[in-house]
Tab-separated table of C-alpha atoms in Angstrom:
chain	number	residue	atom	x	y	z
A	25	UNK	CA	0.000	0.000	0.000
A	26	UNK	CA	1.551	3.303	-1.076
A	27	UNK	CA	1.681	6.266	1.265
A	28	UNK	CA	0.385	9.665	0.001
A	29	UNK	CA	3.997	10.767	-0.426
A	30	UNK	CA	4.763	7.581	-2.372
A	31	UNK	CA	1.719	8.046	-4.607
A	32	UNK	CA	2.740	11.635	-5.357
A	33	UNK	CA	6.276	10.594	-6.271
A	34	UNK	CA	4.955	7.801	-8.485
A	35	UNK	CA	2.560	10.231	-10.195
A	36	UNK	CA	5.349	12.749	-10.814
A	37	UNK	CA	7.511	9.975	-12.266
A	38	UNK	CA	4.628	8.812	-14.485
A	39	UNK	CA	4.104	12.416	-15.655
A	40	UNK	CA	7.767	12.741	-16.606
A	41	UNK	CA	7.636	9.453	-18.461
A	42	UNK	CA	4.424	10.519	-20.180
A	43	UNK	CA	6.145	13.673	-21.404
A	44	UNK	CA	9.048	11.632	-22.811
A	45	UNK	CA	6.632	9.215	-24.491
A	46	UNK	CA	4.634	12.054	-26.027
A	47	UNK	CA	7.812	13.394	-27.599
A	48	UNK	CA	8.728	9.919	-28.912
A	49	UNK	CA	5.189	9.500	-30.279
A	50	UNK	CA	4.849	12.824	-32.053
A	51	UNK	CA	8.428	13.008	-33.363
A	52	UNK	CA	9.642	9.427	-33.676
A	53	UNK	CA	6.418	7.754	-34.812
A	54	UNK	CA	5.428	10.496	-37.264
A	55	UNK	CA	8.893	10.610	-38.823
A	56	UNK	CA	9.191	6.844	-39.141
A	57	UNK	CA	5.685	6.448	-40.547
A	58	UNK	CA	6.350	9.045	-43.263
A	59	UNK	CA	9.729	7.504	-44.132
A	60	UNK	CA	8.287	3.989	-44.229
A	61	UNK	CA	5.295	5.010	-46.363
A	62	UNK	CA	7.502	6.889	-48.836
A	63	UNK	CA	10.057	4.075	-48.974
A	64	UNK	CA	7.408	1.415	-49.645
A	65	UNK	CA	5.783	3.653	-52.265
A	66	UNK	CA	9.140	3.921	-54.068
A	67	UNK	CA	9.619	0.151	-54.341
A	68	UNK	CA	8.168	-0.004	-57.911
A	69	UNK	CA	10.859	2.414	-59.151
A	70	UNK	CA	13.648	0.497	-57.386
A	71	UNK	CA	14.716	3.066	-54.786
A	72	UNK	CA	12.470	1.516	-52.141
A	73	UNK	CA	14.174	-1.860	-52.568
A	74	UNK	CA	17.351	-0.298	-51.173
A	75	UNK	CA	15.818	1.897	-48.456
A	76	UNK	CA	12.920	-0.194	-47.140
A	77	UNK	CA	14.951	-2.741	-45.101
A	78	UNK	CA	16.794	0.066	-43.300
A	79	UNK	CA	13.643	2.073	-42.626
A	80	UNK	CA	11.651	-0.941	-41.420
A	81	UNK	CA	14.566	-1.988	-39.221
A	82	UNK	CA	14.432	1.472	-37.623
A	83	UNK	CA	10.672	1.043	-37.152
A	84	UNK	CA	11.271	-2.283	-35.420
A	85	UNK	CA	13.881	-0.753	-33.124
A	86	UNK	CA	11.413	2.020	-32.277
A	87	UNK	CA	8.691	-0.551	-31.513
A	88	UNK	CA	11.075	-2.733	-29.499
A	89	UNK	CA	12.118	0.289	-27.445
A	90	UNK	CA	8.447	0.852	-26.621
A	91	UNK	CA	8.111	-2.833	-25.683
A	92	UNK	CA	11.055	-2.467	-23.316
A	93	UNK	CA	9.595	0.657	-21.711
A	94	UNK	CA	6.208	-1.063	-21.413
A	95	UNK	CA	7.608	-3.901	-19.330
A	96	UNK	CA	9.992	-1.760	-17.259
A	97	UNK	CA	7.691	1.218	-16.628
A	98	UNK	CA	4.217	-0.322	-16.441
A	99	UNK	CA	4.727	-4.095	-16.318
A	100	UNK	CA	2.887	-4.470	-19.655
A	101	UNK	CA	4.260	-7.330	-21.742
A	102	UNK	CA	4.115	-6.899	-25.528
A	103	UNK	CA	5.302	-9.954	-27.512
A	104	UNK	CA	8.069	-9.613	-30.114
A	105	UNK	CA	6.549	-11.392	-33.139
A	106	UNK	CA	9.064	-10.730	-35.935
A	107	UNK	CA	9.971	-13.613	-38.188
A	108	UNK	CA	13.731	-14.245	-38.211
A	109	UNK	CA	15.616	-13.922	-41.492
A	110	UNK	CA	16.884	-17.190	-42.995
A	111	UNK	CA	20.602	-17.737	-42.404
A	112	UNK	CA	21.295	-17.966	-46.143
A	113	UNK	CA	20.141	-14.420	-47.046
A	114	UNK	CA	22.615	-13.071	-49.583
A	115	UNK	CA	24.449	-9.756	-49.534
A	116	UNK	CA	24.378	-6.975	-52.115
A	117	UNK	CA	21.404	-5.807	-54.147
A	118	UNK	CA	19.914	-9.307	-54.372
A	119	UNK	CA	20.027	-9.585	-50.603
A	120	UNK	CA	18.316	-6.206	-50.218
A	121	UNK	CA	15.497	-7.337	-52.499
A	122	UNK	CA	15.175	-10.549	-50.501
A	123	UNK	CA	15.104	-8.690	-47.175
A	124	UNK	CA	12.512	-6.258	-48.484
A	125	UNK	CA	10.307	-9.139	-49.622
A	126	UNK	CA	10.653	-11.017	-46.331
A	127	UNK	CA	9.881	-7.936	-44.229
A	128	UNK	CA	6.836	-6.975	-46.304
A	129	UNK	CA	5.497	-10.533	-46.056
A	130	UNK	CA	5.825	-10.464	-42.273
A	131	UNK	CA	2.437	-9.533	-40.689
A	132	UNK	CA	4.349	-7.882	-37.841
A	133	UNK	CA	5.565	-5.199	-40.273
A	134	UNK	CA	2.029	-4.073	-40.994
A	135	UNK	CA	1.122	-4.185	-37.313
A	136	UNK	CA	4.088	-1.864	-36.720
A	137	UNK	CA	2.760	0.529	-39.370
A	138	UNK	CA	-0.678	0.443	-37.780
A	139	UNK	CA	0.872	1.080	-34.373
A	140	UNK	CA	2.763	4.130	-35.666
A	141	UNK	CA	-0.579	5.649	-36.686
A	142	UNK	CA	-2.143	4.790	-33.335
A	143	UNK	CA	0.902	5.990	-31.417
A	144	UNK	CA	0.980	9.411	-33.069
A	145	UNK	CA	-2.722	9.940	-32.286
A	146	UNK	CA	-4.276	8.082	-29.354
A	147	UNK	CA	-0.911	7.146	-27.844
A	148	UNK	CA	0.239	10.764	-27.960
A	149	UNK	CA	-2.979	12.120	-26.430
A	150	UNK	CA	-2.909	9.674	-23.506
A	151	UNK	CA	0.790	10.207	-22.747
A	152	UNK	CA	0.656	14.010	-22.960
A	153	UNK	CA	-2.449	14.003	-20.756
A	154	UNK	CA	-0.500	12.140	-18.056
A	155	UNK	CA	2.052	14.976	-18.113
A	156	UNK	CA	-0.381	17.861	-18.611
A	157	UNK	CA	-2.492	16.964	-15.582
A	158	UNK	CA	0.613	17.272	-13.430
A	159	UNK	CA	1.983	20.433	-15.095
A	160	UNK	CA	-1.239	22.457	-15.434
A	161	UNK	CA	-1.745	23.024	-11.659
A	162	UNK	CA	1.572	24.897	-11.561
A	163	UNK	CA	-0.049	27.690	-13.586
A	164	UNK	CA	-2.820	28.068	-11.008
A	165	UNK	CA	-0.298	28.332	-8.167
A	166	UNK	CA	1.769	30.917	-10.088
A	167	UNK	CA	-1.346	32.988	-10.774
A	168	UNK	CA	-2.182	32.975	-7.067
A	169	UNK	CA	1.397	34.049	-6.272
A	170	UNK	CA	0.807	37.293	-8.172
A	171	UNK	CA	1.148	36.588	-11.863
A	172	UNK	CA	-2.547	37.470	-12.337
A	173	UNK	CA	-1.596	41.173	-12.141
A	174	UNK	CA	0.114	40.871	-15.549
A	175	UNK	CA	-3.299	40.209	-17.117
A	176	UNK	CA	-5.247	43.086	-15.517
A	177	UNK	CA	-5.987	44.692	-18.908
A	178	UNK	CA	-7.624	41.565	-20.225
A	179	UNK	CA	-9.493	38.806	-18.391
A	180	UNK	CA	-7.419	35.620	-18.164
A	181	UNK	CA	-9.064	32.214	-17.918
A	182	UNK	CA	-7.601	29.383	-15.898
A	183	UNK	CA	-9.775	26.405	-16.738
A	184	UNK	CA	-13.285	27.719	-16.151
A	185	UNK	CA	-12.120	30.349	-13.597
A	186	UNK	CA	-11.845	33.971	-14.893
A	187	UNK	CA	-8.812	35.451	-13.134
A	188	UNK	CA	-8.975	39.231	-12.606
A	189	UNK	CA	-8.285	39.653	-8.879
A	190	UNK	CA	-6.453	38.068	-5.999
A	191	UNK	CA	-9.628	36.282	-4.919
A	192	UNK	CA	-10.142	34.706	-8.342
A	193	UNK	CA	-6.411	33.903	-8.475
A	194	UNK	CA	-6.808	31.971	-5.216
A	195	UNK	CA	-9.809	30.215	-6.776
A	196	UNK	CA	-7.518	29.251	-9.668
A	197	UNK	CA	-5.022	27.853	-7.177
A	198	UNK	CA	-7.816	25.859	-5.532
A	199	UNK	CA	-8.749	24.452	-8.942
A	200	UNK	CA	-5.062	23.653	-9.443
A	201	UNK	CA	-5.082	21.650	-6.190
A	202	UNK	CA	-8.094	19.678	-7.438
A	203	UNK	CA	-6.425	19.008	-10.805
A	204	UNK	CA	-3.229	17.985	-9.001
A	205	UNK	CA	-5.238	15.517	-6.909
A	206	UNK	CA	-6.772	14.091	-10.082
A	207	UNK	CA	-3.286	13.854	-11.618
A	208	UNK	CA	-2.000	11.886	-8.628
A	209	UNK	CA	-4.863	9.421	-9.106
A	210	UNK	CA	-4.697	9.156	-12.900
A	211	UNK	CA	-1.125	9.719	-14.137
A	212	UNK	CA	0.049	6.138	-13.555
A	213	UNK	CA	-3.174	4.775	-15.054
A	214	UNK	CA	-2.802	6.962	-18.121
A	215	UNK	CA	0.786	5.757	-18.572
A	216	UNK	CA	-0.454	2.172	-18.298
A	217	UNK	CA	-3.225	2.987	-20.802
A	218	UNK	CA	-0.603	4.261	-23.266
A	219	UNK	CA	1.198	0.917	-23.190
A	220	UNK	CA	-2.100	-0.997	-23.301
A	221	UNK	CA	-2.947	0.883	-26.512
A	222	UNK	CA	0.483	-0.037	-27.902
A	223	UNK	CA	-0.079	-3.680	-26.992
A	224	UNK	CA	-3.467	-3.732	-28.720
A	225	UNK	CA	-1.831	-2.516	-31.953
A	226	UNK	CA	1.447	-4.446	-31.792
A	227	UNK	CA	0.442	-7.797	-30.324
A	228	UNK	CA	-0.340	-10.610	-32.798
A	229	UNK	CA	-3.685	-12.394	-32.832
A	230	UNK	CA	-4.066	-15.555	-30.773
A	231	UNK	CA	-3.660	-17.757	-33.857
A	232	UNK	CA	-0.569	-15.857	-35.005
A	233	UNK	CA	0.921	-16.026	-31.520
A	234	UNK	CA	0.386	-19.796	-31.404
A	235	UNK	CA	2.041	-20.200	-34.815
A	236	UNK	CA	4.984	-18.056	-33.706
A	237	UNK	CA	5.230	-20.033	-30.491
A	238	UNK	CA	5.392	-23.321	-32.406
A	239	UNK	CA	8.098	-21.917	-34.700
A	240	UNK	CA	10.066	-20.593	-31.742
A	241	UNK	CA	9.790	-23.837	-29.787
A	242	UNK	CA	11.011	-25.758	-32.831
A	243	UNK	CA	13.954	-23.384	-33.195
A	244	UNK	CA	14.835	-23.395	-29.498
A	245	UNK	CA	14.599	-27.192	-29.376
A	246	UNK	CA	17.307	-27.427	-32.051
A	247	UNK	CA	19.359	-24.788	-30.248
A	248	UNK	CA	18.970	-26.637	-26.927
A	249	UNK	CA	20.235	-29.855	-28.527
A	250	UNK	CA	23.207	-28.017	-30.058
A	251	UNK	CA	23.943	-26.234	-26.776
A	252	UNK	CA	23.791	-29.486	-24.790
A	253	UNK	CA	26.155	-31.184	-27.263
A	254	UNK	CA	28.545	-28.233	-27.097
A	255	UNK	CA	28.442	-28.274	-23.296
A	256	UNK	CA	29.203	-32.000	-23.211
A	257	UNK	CA	32.183	-31.450	-25.527
A	258	UNK	CA	33.420	-28.661	-23.242
A	259	UNK	CA	33.145	-30.843	-20.153
A	260	UNK	CA	34.925	-33.694	-21.932
A	261	UNK	CA	37.716	-31.342	-23.076
A	262	UNK	CA	38.128	-29.816	-19.610
A	263	UNK	CA	38.299	-33.252	-18.014
A	264	UNK	CA	40.776	-34.543	-20.605
A	265	UNK	CA	43.071	-31.504	-20.485
A	266	UNK	CA	42.818	-30.848	-16.771
A	267	UNK	CA	41.879	-33.316	-14.050
A	268	UNK	CA	42.453	-36.438	-16.172
A	269	UNK	CA	45.982	-35.376	-17.128
A	270	UNK	CA	46.840	-34.638	-13.509
A	271	UNK	CA	45.455	-37.973	-12.321
A	272	UNK	CA	47.456	-39.838	-14.980
A	273	UNK	CA	50.627	-37.996	-13.913
A	274	UNK	CA	49.862	-38.781	-10.275
A	275	UNK	CA	49.479	-42.482	-11.123
A	276	UNK	CA	52.866	-42.478	-12.873
A	277	UNK	CA	54.452	-40.784	-9.864
A	278	UNK	CA	52.986	-43.380	-7.533
A	279	UNK	CA	54.452	-46.146	-9.706
A	280	UNK	CA	57.880	-44.484	-9.519
A	281	UNK	CA	57.486	-44.075	-5.760
A	282	UNK	CA	56.880	-47.811	-5.375
A	283	UNK	CA	60.221	-48.477	-7.122
A	284	UNK	CA	62.132	-45.830	-5.107
A	285	UNK	CA	60.618	-46.180	-1.647
A	286	UNK	CA	63.362	-48.624	-0.514
A	287	UNK	CA	66.260	-47.511	-2.760
A	288	UNK	CA	65.936	-43.717	-2.450
A	289	UNK	CA	63.480	-42.668	0.333
A	290	UNK	CA	64.360	-38.972	-0.045
A	291	UNK	CA	63.450	-38.948	-3.726
A	292	UNK	CA	60.298	-40.963	-2.941
A	293	UNK	CA	59.268	-38.256	-0.443
A	294	UNK	CA	59.655	-35.555	-3.087
A	295	UNK	CA	57.529	-37.526	-5.512
A	296	UNK	CA	54.896	-38.085	-2.801
A	297	UNK	CA	54.732	-34.343	-2.223
A	298	UNK	CA	54.318	-33.816	-5.979
A	299	UNK	CA	51.574	-36.458	-6.085
A	300	UNK	CA	49.771	-34.783	-3.174
A	301	UNK	CA	49.974	-31.394	-4.930
A	302	UNK	CA	48.679	-32.951	-8.175
A	303	UNK	CA	45.736	-34.521	-6.329
A	304	UNK	CA	44.846	-31.161	-4.728
A	305	UNK	CA	45.020	-29.399	-8.103
A	306	UNK	CA	42.909	-32.115	-9.724
A	307	UNK	CA	40.318	-31.777	-6.947
A	308	UNK	CA	40.241	-27.976	-7.418
A	309	UNK	CA	39.741	-28.351	-11.165
A	310	UNK	CA	36.940	-30.882	-10.631
A	311	UNK	CA	35.232	-28.507	-8.205
A	312	UNK	CA	35.548	-25.650	-10.707
A	313	UNK	CA	34.113	-27.883	-13.413
A	314	UNK	CA	31.164	-28.872	-11.219
A	315	UNK	CA	30.646	-25.226	-10.269
A	316	UNK	CA	30.483	-24.391	-13.983
A	317	UNK	CA	27.769	-27.015	-14.488
A	318	UNK	CA	25.662	-26.135	-11.447
A	319	UNK	CA	27.126	-23.866	-8.737
A	320	UNK	CA	26.715	-25.284	-5.211
A	321	UNK	CA	25.420	-21.950	-3.869
A	322	UNK	CA	22.655	-22.072	-6.499
A	323	UNK	CA	21.629	-25.589	-5.485
A	324	UNK	CA	21.814	-24.861	-1.762
A	325	UNK	CA	20.530	-21.288	-1.410
A	326	UNK	CA	18.653	-20.436	-4.589
A	327	UNK	CA	18.908	-17.910	-7.407
A	328	UNK	CA	18.865	-14.724	-5.319
A	329	UNK	CA	21.809	-15.671	-3.106
A	330	UNK	CA	23.701	-17.157	-6.062
A	331	UNK	CA	23.451	-13.853	-7.965
A	332	UNK	CA	24.520	-11.965	-4.826
A	333	UNK	CA	27.559	-14.257	-4.644
A	334	UNK	CA	28.288	-13.418	-8.289
A	335	UNK	CA	28.086	-9.713	-7.475
A	336	UNK	CA	30.637	-10.072	-4.674
A	337	UNK	CA	33.164	-11.486	-7.160
A	338	UNK	CA	32.655	-8.651	-9.656
A	339	UNK	CA	35.471	-6.098	-10.110
A	340	UNK	CA	32.755	-3.421	-10.488
A	341	UNK	CA	30.470	-2.298	-7.661
A	342	UNK	CA	27.274	-4.327	-8.134
A	343	UNK	CA	23.994	-3.921	-6.254
A	344	UNK	CA	21.472	-6.770	-6.248
A	345	UNK	CA	17.810	-6.411	-5.291
A	346	UNK	CA	15.829	-9.641	-4.932
A	347	UNK	CA	12.071	-10.045	-4.447
A	348	UNK	CA	11.399	-13.777	-4.807
A	349	UNK	CA	8.874	-15.526	-2.599
A	350	UNK	CA	10.140	-19.012	-3.445
A	351	UNK	CA	12.312	-20.979	-5.823
A	352	UNK	CA	11.855	-21.798	-9.486
A	353	UNK	CA	12.619	-25.195	-10.975
A	354	UNK	CA	16.316	-26.078	-11.049
A	355	UNK	CA	16.721	-25.811	-14.867
A	356	UNK	CA	15.095	-22.355	-14.868
A	357	UNK	CA	17.292	-21.186	-11.975
A	358	UNK	CA	20.370	-22.492	-13.749
A	359	UNK	CA	19.460	-20.747	-17.033
A	360	UNK	CA	18.747	-17.466	-15.217
A	361	UNK	CA	21.970	-17.702	-13.186
A	362	UNK	CA	24.222	-18.265	-16.178
A	363	UNK	CA	22.377	-15.581	-18.159
A	364	UNK	CA	23.053	-13.031	-15.406
A	365	UNK	CA	26.645	-14.283	-15.133
A	366	UNK	CA	27.232	-13.783	-18.874
A	367	UNK	CA	25.703	-10.281	-18.841
A	368	UNK	CA	27.749	-9.238	-15.803
A	369	UNK	CA	30.911	-10.581	-17.435
A	370	UNK	CA	30.150	-8.631	-20.634
A	371	UNK	CA	29.518	-5.479	-18.613
A	372	UNK	CA	32.789	-5.852	-16.726
A	373	UNK	CA	34.785	-6.429	-19.947
A	374	UNK	CA	33.217	-4.046	-22.426
A	375	UNK	CA	30.913	-1.432	-20.849
A	376	UNK	CA	33.425	0.812	-19.079
A	377	UNK	CA	30.885	1.087	-16.235
A	378	UNK	CA	31.710	1.669	-12.591
A	379	UNK	CA	28.310	0.607	-11.265
A	380	UNK	CA	25.880	-2.216	-12.054
A	381	UNK	CA	22.387	-2.812	-10.701
A	382	UNK	CA	20.634	-6.209	-10.805
A	383	UNK	CA	16.933	-6.608	-10.014
A	384	UNK	CA	15.173	-9.976	-9.695
A	385	UNK	CA	11.472	-10.310	-9.005
A	386	UNK	CA	8.547	-12.561	-9.846
A	387	UNK	CA	5.027	-11.603	-10.869
A	388	UNK	CA	2.246	-12.712	-13.201
A	389	UNK	CA	3.892	-16.149	-13.530
A	390	UNK	CA	7.083	-14.503	-14.862
A	391	UNK	CA	10.601	-14.378	-13.458
A	392	UNK	CA	11.850	-10.919	-14.443
A	393	UNK	CA	15.498	-9.916	-14.294
A	394	UNK	CA	17.025	-6.584	-15.263
A	395	UNK	CA	20.744	-5.778	-15.355
A	396	UNK	CA	21.630	-2.094	-15.738
A	397	UNK	CA	25.056	-0.476	-15.963
A	398	UNK	CA	26.175	3.142	-16.289
A	399	UNK	CA	28.714	2.403	-19.019
A	400	UNK	CA	29.226	3.705	-22.542
A	401	UNK	CA	26.370	1.745	-24.144
A	402	UNK	CA	26.378	0.274	-27.631
A	403	UNK	CA	25.596	-3.306	-26.561
A	404	UNK	CA	23.770	-5.452	-29.105
A	405	UNK	CA	22.072	-8.824	-29.067
A	406	UNK	CA	23.019	-9.479	-32.677
A	407	UNK	CA	24.554	-12.650	-34.019
A	408	UNK	CA	28.017	-13.325	-32.678
A	409	UNK	CA	27.664	-11.306	-29.468
A	410	UNK	CA	27.639	-12.819	-26.009
A	411	UNK	CA	24.072	-11.623	-25.570
A	412	UNK	CA	22.895	-13.782	-28.485
A	413	UNK	CA	23.983	-16.844	-26.489
A	414	UNK	CA	21.996	-15.571	-23.505
A	415	UNK	CA	18.961	-15.135	-25.754
A	416	UNK	CA	19.284	-18.726	-27.000
A	417	UNK	CA	19.642	-20.026	-23.445
A	418	UNK	CA	16.459	-18.225	-22.354
A	419	UNK	CA	14.627	-19.294	-25.504
A	420	UNK	CA	14.921	-22.914	-24.382
A	421	UNK	CA	12.464	-22.031	-21.597
A	422	UNK	CA	10.294	-19.771	-23.799
A	423	UNK	CA	12.006	-16.779	-22.234
A	424	UNK	CA	12.741	-13.461	-23.918
A	425	UNK	CA	15.382	-10.754	-23.648
A	426	UNK	CA	15.313	-7.067	-24.549
A	427	UNK	CA	18.355	-4.784	-24.745
A	428	UNK	CA	18.343	-0.994	-24.452
A	429	UNK	CA	21.843	0.388	-24.968
A	430	UNK	CA	22.012	3.795	-26.691
A	431	UNK	CA	25.412	5.255	-27.486
A	432	UNK	CA	26.698	6.893	-24.328
A	433	UNK	CA	24.697	4.531	-22.114
A	434	UNK	CA	23.201	3.429	-19.906
A	435	UNK	CA	22.682	-0.210	-20.877
A	436	UNK	CA	19.679	-2.163	-19.594
A	437	UNK	CA	19.159	-5.849	-20.331
A	438	UNK	CA	15.719	-7.139	-19.345
A	439	UNK	CA	14.881	-10.850	-19.277
A	440	UNK	CA	11.641	-12.746	-18.683
A	441	UNK	CA	11.191	-16.472	-18.112
A	442	UNK	CA	7.721	-18.011	-17.607
A	443	UNK	CA	7.790	-20.050	-14.406
A	444	UNK	CA	6.150	-20.696	-11.061
A	445	UNK	CA	7.820	-20.414	-7.655
A	446	UNK	CA	7.531	-23.161	-5.079
């Protein structure tokens, strides 16, 4: 239950976000819609074949940014329904033609175009209203403070109050208090309504979502098989090159010790010490290998404490906030743990950040994790990046990942995995 102070702060935050969204709607959506419409119209003359993939990619980034804000600001989940490009898409002009064709055949492209229209109209009105309700009372307070005297030559209206004296200026301030009270009650709801409107335009139909789900499950099943095979090869290689080699060397030393124990006890002692050191190193490597498969702290204390343990080992100051009322299934915990581990490692290596924040919570049958750093930005989930591996790992459990990383930062990686807590 929020306190009055907490509700006011939340309303002010929602108003600020509404103002930012209104700017994105009226500038970003209008610009992209015009560019996309012109580019598609120019396809028959050939120019559009070159420009359309780039413009529609920008539209998708714009829509995905709104999806990310929807889940982080208002807990509204909007599916990402784009069909992936085949791996054998060619480069050059032929590839551009192929990409244009694939994108125009994707129903999600036309839902994006419809959303741009909705966003620049209804979406803009709702978002600017969330901000205006919070800003408009300021005018009433300023009028009451004495600004009404500037308008003595001509009657000034504040709402339905004609302001021409100090008494009417105080009435304007009273109206401002009422509007402010309404803003506190409605700003968060209006922000949520903005994202609900976006979801209604961007989300696929139930049949389309089921078809996409089947395609994604088929793809992630193949990726899970490939990942499991790769992991088995890694374990085999680590065992062969590490612990196994040390154990073989230790066995050879023990054989030599048997031959020397009576002839040269001093040399036998040295070899025993070497064998003891080899056994300790082999045990350490086996423990590290087991920890890489399933960390003991994860098995014993759960995901929250395991991520906190990760944070303690980070060279960058890392804060972890956990709100989990129970534990997810072991495979889900393991996938989430290694996903967070990979993202933290990437941040430490490439972001240039000096602070990282990790948030884990569960709601609406979803485990939600966000990792934010104050680095230089520019992170991408494209093919070949470490984040693409995280995305594949989450996809095995029907999870999703969204990345917001503008140039100059900050970077926020948000992940969702459907699961129940026990």
